[in-house]
CSV table of C-alpha atoms and ligand atoms in Angstrom, one decimal:
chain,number,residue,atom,x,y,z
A,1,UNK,CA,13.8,15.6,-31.3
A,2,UNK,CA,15.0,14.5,-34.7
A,3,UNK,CA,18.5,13.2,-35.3
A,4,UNK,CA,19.8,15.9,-37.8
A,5,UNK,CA,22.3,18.7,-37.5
A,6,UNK,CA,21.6,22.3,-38.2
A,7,UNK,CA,25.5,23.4,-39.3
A,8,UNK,CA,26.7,27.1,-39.7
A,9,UNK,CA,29.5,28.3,-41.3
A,10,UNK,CA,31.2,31.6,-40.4
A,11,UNK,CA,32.7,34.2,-43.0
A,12,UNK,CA,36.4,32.6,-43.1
A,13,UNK,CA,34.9,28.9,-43.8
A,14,UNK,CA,33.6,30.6,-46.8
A,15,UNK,CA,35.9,33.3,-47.7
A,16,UNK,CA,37.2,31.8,-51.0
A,17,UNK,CA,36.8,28.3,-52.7
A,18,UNK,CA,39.1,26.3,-50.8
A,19,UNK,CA,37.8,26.8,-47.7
A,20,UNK,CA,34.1,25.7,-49.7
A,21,UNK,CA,35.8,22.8,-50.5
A,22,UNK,CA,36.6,21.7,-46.8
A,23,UNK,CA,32.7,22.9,-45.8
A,24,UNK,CA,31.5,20.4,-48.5
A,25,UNK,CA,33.7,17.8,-47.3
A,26,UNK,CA,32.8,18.6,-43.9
A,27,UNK,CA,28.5,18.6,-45.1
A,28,UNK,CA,28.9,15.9,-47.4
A,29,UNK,CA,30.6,13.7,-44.8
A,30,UNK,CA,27.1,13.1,-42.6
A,31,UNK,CA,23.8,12.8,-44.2
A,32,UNK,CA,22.5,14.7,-40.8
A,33,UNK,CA,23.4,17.6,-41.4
A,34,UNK,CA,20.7,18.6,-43.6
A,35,UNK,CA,20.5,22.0,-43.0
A,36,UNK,CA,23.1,25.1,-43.8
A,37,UNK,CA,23.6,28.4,-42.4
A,38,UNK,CA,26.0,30.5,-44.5
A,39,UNK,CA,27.8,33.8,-43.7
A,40,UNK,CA,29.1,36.1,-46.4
A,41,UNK,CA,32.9,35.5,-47.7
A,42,UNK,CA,35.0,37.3,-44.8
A,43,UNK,CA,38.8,37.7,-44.5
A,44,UNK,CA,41.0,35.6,-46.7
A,45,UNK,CA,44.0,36.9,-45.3
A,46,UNK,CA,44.3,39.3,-42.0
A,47,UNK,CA,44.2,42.9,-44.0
A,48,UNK,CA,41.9,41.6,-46.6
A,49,UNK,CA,38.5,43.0,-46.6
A,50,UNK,CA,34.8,41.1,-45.6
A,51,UNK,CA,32.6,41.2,-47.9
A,52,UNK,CA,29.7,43.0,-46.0
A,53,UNK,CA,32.0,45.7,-45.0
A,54,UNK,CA,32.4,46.3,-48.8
A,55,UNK,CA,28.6,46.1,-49.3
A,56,UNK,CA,28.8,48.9,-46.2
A,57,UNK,CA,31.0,50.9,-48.3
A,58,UNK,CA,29.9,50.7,-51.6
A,59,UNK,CA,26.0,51.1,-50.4
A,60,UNK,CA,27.3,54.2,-48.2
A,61,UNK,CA,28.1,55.9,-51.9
A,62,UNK,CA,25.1,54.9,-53.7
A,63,UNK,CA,22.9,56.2,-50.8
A,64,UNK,CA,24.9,59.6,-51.4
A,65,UNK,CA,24.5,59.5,-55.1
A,66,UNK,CA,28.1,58.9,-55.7
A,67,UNK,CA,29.4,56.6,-58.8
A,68,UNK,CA,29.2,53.0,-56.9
A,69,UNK,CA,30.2,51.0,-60.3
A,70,UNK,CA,34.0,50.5,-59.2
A,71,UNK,CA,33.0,49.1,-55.4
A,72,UNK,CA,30.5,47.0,-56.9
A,73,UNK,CA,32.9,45.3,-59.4
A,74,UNK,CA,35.3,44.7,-56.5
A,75,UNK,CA,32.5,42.7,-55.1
A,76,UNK,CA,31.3,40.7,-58.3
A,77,UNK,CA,35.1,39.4,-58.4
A,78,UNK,CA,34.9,38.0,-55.6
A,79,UNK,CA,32.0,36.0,-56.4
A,80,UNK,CA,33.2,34.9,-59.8
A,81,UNK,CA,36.3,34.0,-58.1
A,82,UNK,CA,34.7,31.7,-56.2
A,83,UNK,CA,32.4,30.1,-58.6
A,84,UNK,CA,35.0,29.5,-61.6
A,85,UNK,CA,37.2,28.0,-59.4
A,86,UNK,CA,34.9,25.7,-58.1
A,87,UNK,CA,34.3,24.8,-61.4
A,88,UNK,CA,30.3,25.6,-61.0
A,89,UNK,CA,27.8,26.0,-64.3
A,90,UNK,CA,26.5,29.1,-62.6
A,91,UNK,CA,26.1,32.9,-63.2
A,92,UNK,CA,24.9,35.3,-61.0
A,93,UNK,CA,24.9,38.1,-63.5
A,94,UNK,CA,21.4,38.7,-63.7
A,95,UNK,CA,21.2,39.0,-59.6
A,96,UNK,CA,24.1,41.4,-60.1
A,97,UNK,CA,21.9,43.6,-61.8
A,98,UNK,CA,19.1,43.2,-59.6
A,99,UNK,CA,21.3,44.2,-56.7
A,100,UNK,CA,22.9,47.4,-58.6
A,101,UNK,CA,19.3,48.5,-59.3
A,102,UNK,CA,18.4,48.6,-55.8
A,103,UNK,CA,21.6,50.1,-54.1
A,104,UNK,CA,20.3,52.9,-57.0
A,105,UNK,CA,16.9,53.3,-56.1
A,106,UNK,CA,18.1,53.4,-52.5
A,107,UNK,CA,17.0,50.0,-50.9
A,108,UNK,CA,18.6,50.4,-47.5
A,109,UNK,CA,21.3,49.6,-45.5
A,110,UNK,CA,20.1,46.4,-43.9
A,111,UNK,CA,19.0,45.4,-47.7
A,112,UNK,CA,22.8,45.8,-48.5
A,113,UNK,CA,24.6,44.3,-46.3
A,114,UNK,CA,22.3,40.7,-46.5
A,115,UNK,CA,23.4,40.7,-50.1
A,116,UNK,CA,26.6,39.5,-48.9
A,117,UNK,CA,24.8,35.9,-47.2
A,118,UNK,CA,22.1,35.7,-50.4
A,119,UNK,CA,25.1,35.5,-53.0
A,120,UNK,CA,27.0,33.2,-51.6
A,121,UNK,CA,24.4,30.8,-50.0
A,122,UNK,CA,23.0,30.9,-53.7
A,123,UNK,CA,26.9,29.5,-54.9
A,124,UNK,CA,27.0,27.2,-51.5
A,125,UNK,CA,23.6,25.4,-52.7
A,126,UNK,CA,24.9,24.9,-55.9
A,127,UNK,CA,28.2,23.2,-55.5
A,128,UNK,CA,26.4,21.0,-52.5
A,129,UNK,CA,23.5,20.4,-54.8
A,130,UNK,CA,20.9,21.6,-52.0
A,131,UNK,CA,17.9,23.4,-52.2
A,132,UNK,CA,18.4,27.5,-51.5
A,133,UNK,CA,15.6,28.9,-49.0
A,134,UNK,CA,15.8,32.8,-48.8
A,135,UNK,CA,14.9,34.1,-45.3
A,136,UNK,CA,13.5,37.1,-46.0
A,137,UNK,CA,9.9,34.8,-46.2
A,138,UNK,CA,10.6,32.6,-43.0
A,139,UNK,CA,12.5,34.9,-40.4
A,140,UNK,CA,10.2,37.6,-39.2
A,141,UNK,CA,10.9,41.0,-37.2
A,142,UNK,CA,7.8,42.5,-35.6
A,143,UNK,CA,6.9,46.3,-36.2
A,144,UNK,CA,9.0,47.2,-33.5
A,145,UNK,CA,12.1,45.8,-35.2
A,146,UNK,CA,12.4,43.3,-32.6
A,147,UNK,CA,12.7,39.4,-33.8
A,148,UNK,CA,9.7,37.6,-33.4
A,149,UNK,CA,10.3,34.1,-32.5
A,150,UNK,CA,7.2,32.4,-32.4
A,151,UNK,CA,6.5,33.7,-36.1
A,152,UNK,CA,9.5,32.7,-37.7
A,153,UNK,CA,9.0,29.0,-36.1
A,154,UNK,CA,5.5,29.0,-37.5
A,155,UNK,CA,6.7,30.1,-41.2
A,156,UNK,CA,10.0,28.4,-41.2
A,157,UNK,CA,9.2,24.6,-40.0
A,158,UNK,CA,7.0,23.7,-43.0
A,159,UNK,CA,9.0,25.1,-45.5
A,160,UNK,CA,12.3,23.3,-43.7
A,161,UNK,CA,9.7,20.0,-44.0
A,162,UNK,CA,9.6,20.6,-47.7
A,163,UNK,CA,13.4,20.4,-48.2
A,164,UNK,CA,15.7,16.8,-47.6
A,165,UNK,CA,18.3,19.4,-47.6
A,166,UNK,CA,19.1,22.7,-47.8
A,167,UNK,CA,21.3,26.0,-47.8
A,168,UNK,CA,20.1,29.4,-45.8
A,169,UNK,CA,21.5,32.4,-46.0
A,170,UNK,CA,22.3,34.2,-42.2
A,171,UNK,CA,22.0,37.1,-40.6
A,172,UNK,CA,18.7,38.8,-42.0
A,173,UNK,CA,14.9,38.3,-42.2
A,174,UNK,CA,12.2,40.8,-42.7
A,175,UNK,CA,9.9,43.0,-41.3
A,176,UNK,CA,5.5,43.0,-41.7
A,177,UNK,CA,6.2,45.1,-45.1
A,178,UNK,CA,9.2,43.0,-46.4
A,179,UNK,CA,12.0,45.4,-46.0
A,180,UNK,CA,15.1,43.5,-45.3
A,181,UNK,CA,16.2,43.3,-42.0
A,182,UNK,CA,19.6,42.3,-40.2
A,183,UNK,CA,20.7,41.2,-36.7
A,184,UNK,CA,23.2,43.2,-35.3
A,185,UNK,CA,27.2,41.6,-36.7
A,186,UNK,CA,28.1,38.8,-36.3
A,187,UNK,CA,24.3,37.8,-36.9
A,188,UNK,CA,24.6,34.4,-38.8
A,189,UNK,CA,25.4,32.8,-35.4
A,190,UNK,CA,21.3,33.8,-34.5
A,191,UNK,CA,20.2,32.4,-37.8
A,192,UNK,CA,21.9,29.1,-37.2
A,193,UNK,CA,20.1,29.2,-33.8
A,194,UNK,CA,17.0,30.3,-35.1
A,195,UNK,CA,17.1,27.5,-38.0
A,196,UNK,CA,18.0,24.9,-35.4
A,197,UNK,CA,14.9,25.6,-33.5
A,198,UNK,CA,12.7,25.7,-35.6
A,199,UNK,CA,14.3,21.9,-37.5
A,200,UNK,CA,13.9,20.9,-33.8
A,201,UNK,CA,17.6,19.9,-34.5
A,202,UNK,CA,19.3,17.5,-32.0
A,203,UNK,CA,22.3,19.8,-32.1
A,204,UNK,CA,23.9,23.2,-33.8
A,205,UNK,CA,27.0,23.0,-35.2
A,206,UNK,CA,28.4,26.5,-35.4
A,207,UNK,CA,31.6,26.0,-37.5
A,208,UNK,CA,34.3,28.8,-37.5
A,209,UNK,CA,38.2,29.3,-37.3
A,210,UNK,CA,39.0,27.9,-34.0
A,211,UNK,CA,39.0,24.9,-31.6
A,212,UNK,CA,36.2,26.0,-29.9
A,213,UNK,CA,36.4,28.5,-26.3
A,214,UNK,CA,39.9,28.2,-24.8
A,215,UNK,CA,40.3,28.8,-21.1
A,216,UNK,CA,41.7,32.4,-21.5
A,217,UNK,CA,42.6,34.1,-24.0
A,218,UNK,CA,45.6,33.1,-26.0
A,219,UNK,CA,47.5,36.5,-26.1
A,220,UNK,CA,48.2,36.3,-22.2
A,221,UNK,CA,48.8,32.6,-21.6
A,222,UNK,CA,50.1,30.5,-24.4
A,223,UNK,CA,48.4,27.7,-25.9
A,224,UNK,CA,45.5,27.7,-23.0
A,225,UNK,CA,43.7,24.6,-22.8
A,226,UNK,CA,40.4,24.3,-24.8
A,227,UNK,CA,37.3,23.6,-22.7
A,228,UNK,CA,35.0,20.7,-23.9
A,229,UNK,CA,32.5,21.5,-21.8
A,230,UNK,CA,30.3,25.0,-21.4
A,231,UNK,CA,26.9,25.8,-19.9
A,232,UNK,CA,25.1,28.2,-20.8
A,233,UNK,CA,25.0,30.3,-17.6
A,234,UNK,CA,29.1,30.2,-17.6
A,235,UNK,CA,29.0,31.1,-20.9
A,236,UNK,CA,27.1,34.1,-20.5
A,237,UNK,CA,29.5,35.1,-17.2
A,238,UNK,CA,32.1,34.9,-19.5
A,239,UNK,CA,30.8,37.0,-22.2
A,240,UNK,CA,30.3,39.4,-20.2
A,241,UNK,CA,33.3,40.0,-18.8
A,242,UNK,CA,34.9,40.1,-22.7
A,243,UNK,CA,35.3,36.5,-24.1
A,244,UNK,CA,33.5,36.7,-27.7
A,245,UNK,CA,33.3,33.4,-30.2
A,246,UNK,CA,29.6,33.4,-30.4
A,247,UNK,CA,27.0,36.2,-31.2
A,248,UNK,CA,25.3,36.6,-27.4
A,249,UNK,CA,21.7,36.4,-29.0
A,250,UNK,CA,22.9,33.2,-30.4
A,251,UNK,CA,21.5,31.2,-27.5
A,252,UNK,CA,18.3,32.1,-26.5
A,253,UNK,CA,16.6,30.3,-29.8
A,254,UNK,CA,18.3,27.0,-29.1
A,255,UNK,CA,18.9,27.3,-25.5
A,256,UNK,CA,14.8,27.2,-24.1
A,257,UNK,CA,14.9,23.5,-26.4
A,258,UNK,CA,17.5,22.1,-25.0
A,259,UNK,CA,19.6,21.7,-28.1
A,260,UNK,CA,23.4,21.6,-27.5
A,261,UNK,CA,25.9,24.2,-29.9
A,262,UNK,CA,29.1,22.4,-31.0
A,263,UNK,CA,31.3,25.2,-31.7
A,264,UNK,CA,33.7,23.7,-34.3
A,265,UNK,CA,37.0,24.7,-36.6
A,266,UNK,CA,37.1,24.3,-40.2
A,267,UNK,CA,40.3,24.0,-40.5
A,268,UNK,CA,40.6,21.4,-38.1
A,269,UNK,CA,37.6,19.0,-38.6
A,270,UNK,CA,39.3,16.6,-36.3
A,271,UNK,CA,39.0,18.6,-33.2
A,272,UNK,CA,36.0,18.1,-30.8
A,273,UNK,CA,35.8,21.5,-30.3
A,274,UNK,CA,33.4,23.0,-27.2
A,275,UNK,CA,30.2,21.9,-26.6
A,276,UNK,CA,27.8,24.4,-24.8
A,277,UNK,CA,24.8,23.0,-22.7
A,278,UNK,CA,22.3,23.4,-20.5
A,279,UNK,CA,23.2,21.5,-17.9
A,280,UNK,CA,26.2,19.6,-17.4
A,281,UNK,CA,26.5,16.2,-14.6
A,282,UNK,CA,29.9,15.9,-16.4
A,283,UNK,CA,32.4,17.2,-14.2
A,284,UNK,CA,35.0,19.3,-16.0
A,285,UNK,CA,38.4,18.2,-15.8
A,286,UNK,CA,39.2,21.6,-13.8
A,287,UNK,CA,37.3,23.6,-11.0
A,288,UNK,CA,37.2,26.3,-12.6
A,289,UNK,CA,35.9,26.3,-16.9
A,290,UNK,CA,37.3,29.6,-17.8
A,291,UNK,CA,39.0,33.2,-17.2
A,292,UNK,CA,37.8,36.2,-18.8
A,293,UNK,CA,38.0,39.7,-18.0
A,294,UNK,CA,38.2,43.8,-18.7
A,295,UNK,CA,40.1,46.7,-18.2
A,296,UNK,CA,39.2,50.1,-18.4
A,297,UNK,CA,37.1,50.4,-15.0
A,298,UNK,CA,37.0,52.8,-12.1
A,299,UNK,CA,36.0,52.4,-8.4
A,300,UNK,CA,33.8,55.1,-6.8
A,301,UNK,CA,34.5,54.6,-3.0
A,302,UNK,CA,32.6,56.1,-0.4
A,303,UNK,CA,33.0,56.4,3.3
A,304,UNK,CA,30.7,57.0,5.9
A,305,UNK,CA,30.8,55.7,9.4
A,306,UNK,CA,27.4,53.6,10.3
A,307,UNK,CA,26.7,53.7,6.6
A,308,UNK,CA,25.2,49.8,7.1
A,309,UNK,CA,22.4,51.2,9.4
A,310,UNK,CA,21.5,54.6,7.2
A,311,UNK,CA,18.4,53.7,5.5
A,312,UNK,CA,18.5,54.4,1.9
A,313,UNK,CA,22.2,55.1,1.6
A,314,UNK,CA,22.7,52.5,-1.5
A,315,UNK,CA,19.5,53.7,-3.3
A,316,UNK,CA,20.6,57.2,-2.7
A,317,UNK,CA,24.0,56.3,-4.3
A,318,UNK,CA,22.1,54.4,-7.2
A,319,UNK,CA,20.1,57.0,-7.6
A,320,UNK,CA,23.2,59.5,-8.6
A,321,UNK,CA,24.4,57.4,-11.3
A,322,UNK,CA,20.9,56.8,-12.5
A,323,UNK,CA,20.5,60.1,-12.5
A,324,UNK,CA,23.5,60.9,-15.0
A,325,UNK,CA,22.7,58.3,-17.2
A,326,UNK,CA,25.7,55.7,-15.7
A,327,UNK,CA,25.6,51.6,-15.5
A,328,UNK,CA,26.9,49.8,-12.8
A,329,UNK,CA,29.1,46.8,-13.5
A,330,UNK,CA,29.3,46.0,-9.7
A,331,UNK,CA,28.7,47.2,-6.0
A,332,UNK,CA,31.0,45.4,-3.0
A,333,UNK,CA,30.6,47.1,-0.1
A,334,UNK,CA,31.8,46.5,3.2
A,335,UNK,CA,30.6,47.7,6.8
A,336,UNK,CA,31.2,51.5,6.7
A,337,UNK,CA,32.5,51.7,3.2
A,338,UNK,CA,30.7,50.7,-0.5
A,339,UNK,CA,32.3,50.9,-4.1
A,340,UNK,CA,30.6,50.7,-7.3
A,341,UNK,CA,32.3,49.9,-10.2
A,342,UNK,CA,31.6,51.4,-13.6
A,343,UNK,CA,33.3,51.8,-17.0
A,344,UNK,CA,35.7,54.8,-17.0
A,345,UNK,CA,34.7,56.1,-20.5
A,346,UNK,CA,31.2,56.6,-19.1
A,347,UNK,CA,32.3,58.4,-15.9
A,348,UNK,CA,34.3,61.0,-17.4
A,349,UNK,CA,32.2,63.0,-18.9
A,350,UNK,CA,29.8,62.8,-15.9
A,351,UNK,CA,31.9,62.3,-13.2
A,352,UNK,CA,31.7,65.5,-11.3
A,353,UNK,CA,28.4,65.7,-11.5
A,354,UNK,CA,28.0,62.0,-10.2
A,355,UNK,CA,30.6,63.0,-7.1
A,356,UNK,CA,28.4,66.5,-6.3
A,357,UNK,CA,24.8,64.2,-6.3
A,358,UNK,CA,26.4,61.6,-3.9
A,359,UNK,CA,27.9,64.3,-1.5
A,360,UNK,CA,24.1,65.6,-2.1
A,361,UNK,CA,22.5,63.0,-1.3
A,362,UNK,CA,24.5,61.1,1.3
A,363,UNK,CA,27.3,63.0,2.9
A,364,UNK,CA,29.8,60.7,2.9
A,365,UNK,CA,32.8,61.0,5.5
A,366,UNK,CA,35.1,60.4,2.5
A,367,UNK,CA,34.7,60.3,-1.5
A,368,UNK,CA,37.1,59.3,-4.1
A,369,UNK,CA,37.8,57.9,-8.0
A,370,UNK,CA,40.0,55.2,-8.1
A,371,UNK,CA,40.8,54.7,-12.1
A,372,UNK,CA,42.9,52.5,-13.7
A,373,UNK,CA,41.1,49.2,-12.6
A,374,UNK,CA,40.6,45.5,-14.3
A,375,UNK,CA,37.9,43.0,-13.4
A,376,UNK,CA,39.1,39.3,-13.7
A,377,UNK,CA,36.0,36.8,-13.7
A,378,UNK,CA,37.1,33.0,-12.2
A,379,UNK,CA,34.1,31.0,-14.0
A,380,UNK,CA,33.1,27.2,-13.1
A,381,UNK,CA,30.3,25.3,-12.2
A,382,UNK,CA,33.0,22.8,-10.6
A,383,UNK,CA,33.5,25.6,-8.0
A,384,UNK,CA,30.2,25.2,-5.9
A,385,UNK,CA,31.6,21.7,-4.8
A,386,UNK,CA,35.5,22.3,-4.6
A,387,UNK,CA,36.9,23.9,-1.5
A,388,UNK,CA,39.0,26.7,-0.7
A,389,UNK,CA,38.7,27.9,-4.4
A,390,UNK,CA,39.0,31.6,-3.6
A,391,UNK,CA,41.8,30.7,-0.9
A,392,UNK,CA,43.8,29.2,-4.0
A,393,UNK,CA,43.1,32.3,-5.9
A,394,UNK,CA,44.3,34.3,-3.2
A,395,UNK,CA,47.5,32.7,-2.7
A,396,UNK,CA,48.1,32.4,-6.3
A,397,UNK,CA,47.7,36.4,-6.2
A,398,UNK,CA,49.5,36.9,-3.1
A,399,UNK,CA,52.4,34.3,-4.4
A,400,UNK,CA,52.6,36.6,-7.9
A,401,UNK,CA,52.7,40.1,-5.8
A,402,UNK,CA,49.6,41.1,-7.0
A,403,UNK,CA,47.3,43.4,-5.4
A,404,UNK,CA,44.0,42.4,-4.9
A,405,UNK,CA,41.6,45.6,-4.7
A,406,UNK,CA,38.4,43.7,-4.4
A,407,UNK,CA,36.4,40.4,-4.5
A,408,UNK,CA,32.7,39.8,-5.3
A,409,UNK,CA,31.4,36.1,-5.2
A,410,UNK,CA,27.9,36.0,-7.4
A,411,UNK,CA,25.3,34.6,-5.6
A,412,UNK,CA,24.9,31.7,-7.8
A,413,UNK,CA,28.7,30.4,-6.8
A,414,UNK,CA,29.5,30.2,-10.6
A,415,UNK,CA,31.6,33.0,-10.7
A,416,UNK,CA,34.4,34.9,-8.2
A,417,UNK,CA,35.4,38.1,-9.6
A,418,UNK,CA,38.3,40.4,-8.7
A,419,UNK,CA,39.5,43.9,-9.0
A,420,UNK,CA,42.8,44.4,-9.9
A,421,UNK,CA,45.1,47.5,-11.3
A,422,UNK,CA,44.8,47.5,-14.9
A,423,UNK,CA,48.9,46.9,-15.3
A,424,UNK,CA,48.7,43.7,-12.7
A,425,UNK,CA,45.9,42.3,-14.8
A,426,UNK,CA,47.5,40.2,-17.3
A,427,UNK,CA,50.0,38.5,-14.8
A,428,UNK,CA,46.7,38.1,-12.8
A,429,UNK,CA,45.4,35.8,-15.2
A,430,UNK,CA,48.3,34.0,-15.8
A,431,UNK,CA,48.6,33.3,-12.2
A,432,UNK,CA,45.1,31.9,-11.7
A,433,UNK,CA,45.4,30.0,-15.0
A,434,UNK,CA,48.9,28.3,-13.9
A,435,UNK,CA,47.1,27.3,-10.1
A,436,UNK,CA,44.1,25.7,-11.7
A,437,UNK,CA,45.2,24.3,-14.9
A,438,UNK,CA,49.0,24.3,-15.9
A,439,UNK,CA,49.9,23.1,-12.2
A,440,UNK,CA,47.0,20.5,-12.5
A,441,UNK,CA,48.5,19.0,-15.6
B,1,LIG,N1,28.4,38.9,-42.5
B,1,LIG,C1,27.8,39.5,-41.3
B,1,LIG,C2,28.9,40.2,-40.6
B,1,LIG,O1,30.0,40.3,-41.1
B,1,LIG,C3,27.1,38.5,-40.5
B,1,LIG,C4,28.0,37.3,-40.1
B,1,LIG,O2,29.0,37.0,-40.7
B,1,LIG,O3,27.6,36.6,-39.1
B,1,LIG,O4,28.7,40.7,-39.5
């Protein structure tokens, strides 16, 4: 493993030319980090508009034949903006052109949107003084439109070799006949993973707007402490249940090399941010490394006496949802009673039919749809050694008046997640928060 740093920058660290100046004081500052990811300029201010939604926009009218000109000025600006207050000996006219020919001749959505990365990667190079490398060559999709790995590291390490430094533009690639392709949003994040991999990078900095993860989120607790320390497998419990910072596919790349993410804040270069790892001896400072969570569930609860020794009676229940197209998000069960969880926007529409397969199918004593449910997920790898962690919970619950509906420990001991009504669910997570870190203070 080398000792450079893959770095990525996220739309606000570039969304006009003062936050470019704190990403080249931040570059410039360590001659390791040798290799930059850029996103597209995103919100300057909180109603202002990204960029790539405006390339969304304006390709959406071009695609329909509609007079495009007035979008696609908006969008120049905010490019010039950038490079004449910089100060830069640089024009992008001529690309400008380029681009406004293609929306015209109907180059594709995907095609549009990576405009947004290519421009300003292009202005990024130029006030670092880096080299520019255009994905398009180097990040590969397969026929399938599924990104193909092995082939991007194959493509993308030499030409990485070539450059001392250099900028790359996220979020896109191509496919076998060079269309443009783009991850999903968010997809820069991927890119910086991808780039790190294939540098062999000893870490990937993933600069954005904040400190890093914070315990829970900020709008029920305030000021929740930041954690320093993530794995990978709590982070991925804790995406699930509804914490976002990072772009989920943003792991795998990095994550089967070993190679740490840093998440960092521009606007706070000082802070240590969170790093996420692999594996982690360093115990956190709290048993548990986070809260996350989601509303919007319902509980289908079903009744049968000597349900425990009727062969088949999950599967047959299983096989009710399957049958109407419905995910699971969990199952508990007890001796003559099981639940299974699911989202309620998904049962609606199916839900009678669900109910009439499982009387069907299993002829259950007693059938009914709780709604209104939240799932809180308690992660920590500190749990599996610490005692009595779900009795604290508990009486943190009990000591708050809340309700608790139901409890599911994951097998792994990383995770205890409870079912609460959706209106106790905020005061849920406060109360867990304040018994495992505000008290421990
Ligand atoms: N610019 C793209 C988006 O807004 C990709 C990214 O910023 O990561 O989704």
């Amino acid at each position: 493993m080398s000792n450079f740093k893959v770095v990525k920058f996220g739309g606000s660290s570039l969304a006009d030319a003062k936050q470019f100046r704190k990403v080249a004081d931040i570059v410039l500052a360590d001659p390791n980090r040798r290799y930059v990811v850029a996103s597209a300029p995103g919100k300057r201010f909180s109603e202002d508009t990204k960029i790539t939604d405006m390339l969304y926009a304006c390709y959406a009218k071009a695609a329909q034949g509609e007079d495009f000109s007035a979008d696609f000025s908006a969008i120049e600006e905010r490019y010039n903006g950038i490079i004449s207050e910089l100060g830069l000996d640089l024009s992008l006219e001529k690309e400008f052109v380029n681009i406004k020919d293609a929306f015209a001749h109907r180059a594709g959505r995907d095609y549009a949107a990576s405009r947004g990365e290519y421009l300003n990667s292009i202005i990024l190079a130029a006030y670092l003084k880096f080299d520019f490398i255009d994905p398009a060559g180097y990040i590969k999709f397969g026929e399938n439109g599924v990104f193909d790995l092995e082939k991007t590291i194959s493509l993308l390490r030499p030409r990485l070799e070539k450059s001392e430094h250099a900028v790359i533009p996220g979020f896109y690639g191509s496919m076998p006949n060079d269309t443009i392709r783009t991850f999903s949003r968010g997809g820069s994040d991927v890119t910086g993973s991808i780039v790190a991999r294939a540098a062999n990078a000893e870490i990937y900095e993933n600069w954005t707007d904040v400190s890093g993860f914070l315990i829970c989120d900020p709008r029920i607790v305030d000021n929740p402490e930041p954690i320093t320390t993530i794995t990978y497998r709590e982070l991925r419990e804790l995406a699930y249940m509804g914490a976002t910072v990072l772009h989920e596919d943003a792991i795998f790349p990095v994550r089967t090399a070993g190679i740490p993410i840093n998440i960092r804040n521009t606007n706070r270069p000082e802070d240590r941010g969170t790093m996420i790892v692999a594996e982690s001896n360093e115990a956190s400072s709290y048993v548990i490394t986070g809260i996350a969570g989601k509303k919007g569930l319902s509980a289908i609860n079903i009744e049968k006496d000597m349900m425990n020794s009727e062969l088949g009676f999950g599967r047959n229940v299983l096989r009710a949802l399957e049958k109407n197209g419905l995910n699971f998000e969990h199952m508990p069960s007890g001796i003559d009673t099981m639940s299974v969880i699911v989202s309620t926007d998904a049962l609606k529409p199916v839900q009678q039919s669900v109910l009439d397969e499982i009387k069907f199918r299993v002829k259950p004593d007693h059938l009914e749809v709780e709604d209104d449910l939240a799932l809180i997920a308690v992660v920590g790898r500190g749990m599996r050694k610490a005692r009595g962690t779900a009795g604290r919970i508990f009486s943190a619950l009990a000591h708050a008046k809340i309700n608790v509906k139901m409890i599911d420990q994951g097998s792994s001991e990383l995770n205890i997640i409870i079912g609460v009504a959706t209106e106790d669910f905020e005061a849920a997570v406060k109360a867990i928060y304040d018994i495992f870190v505000a008290t421990q203070q």
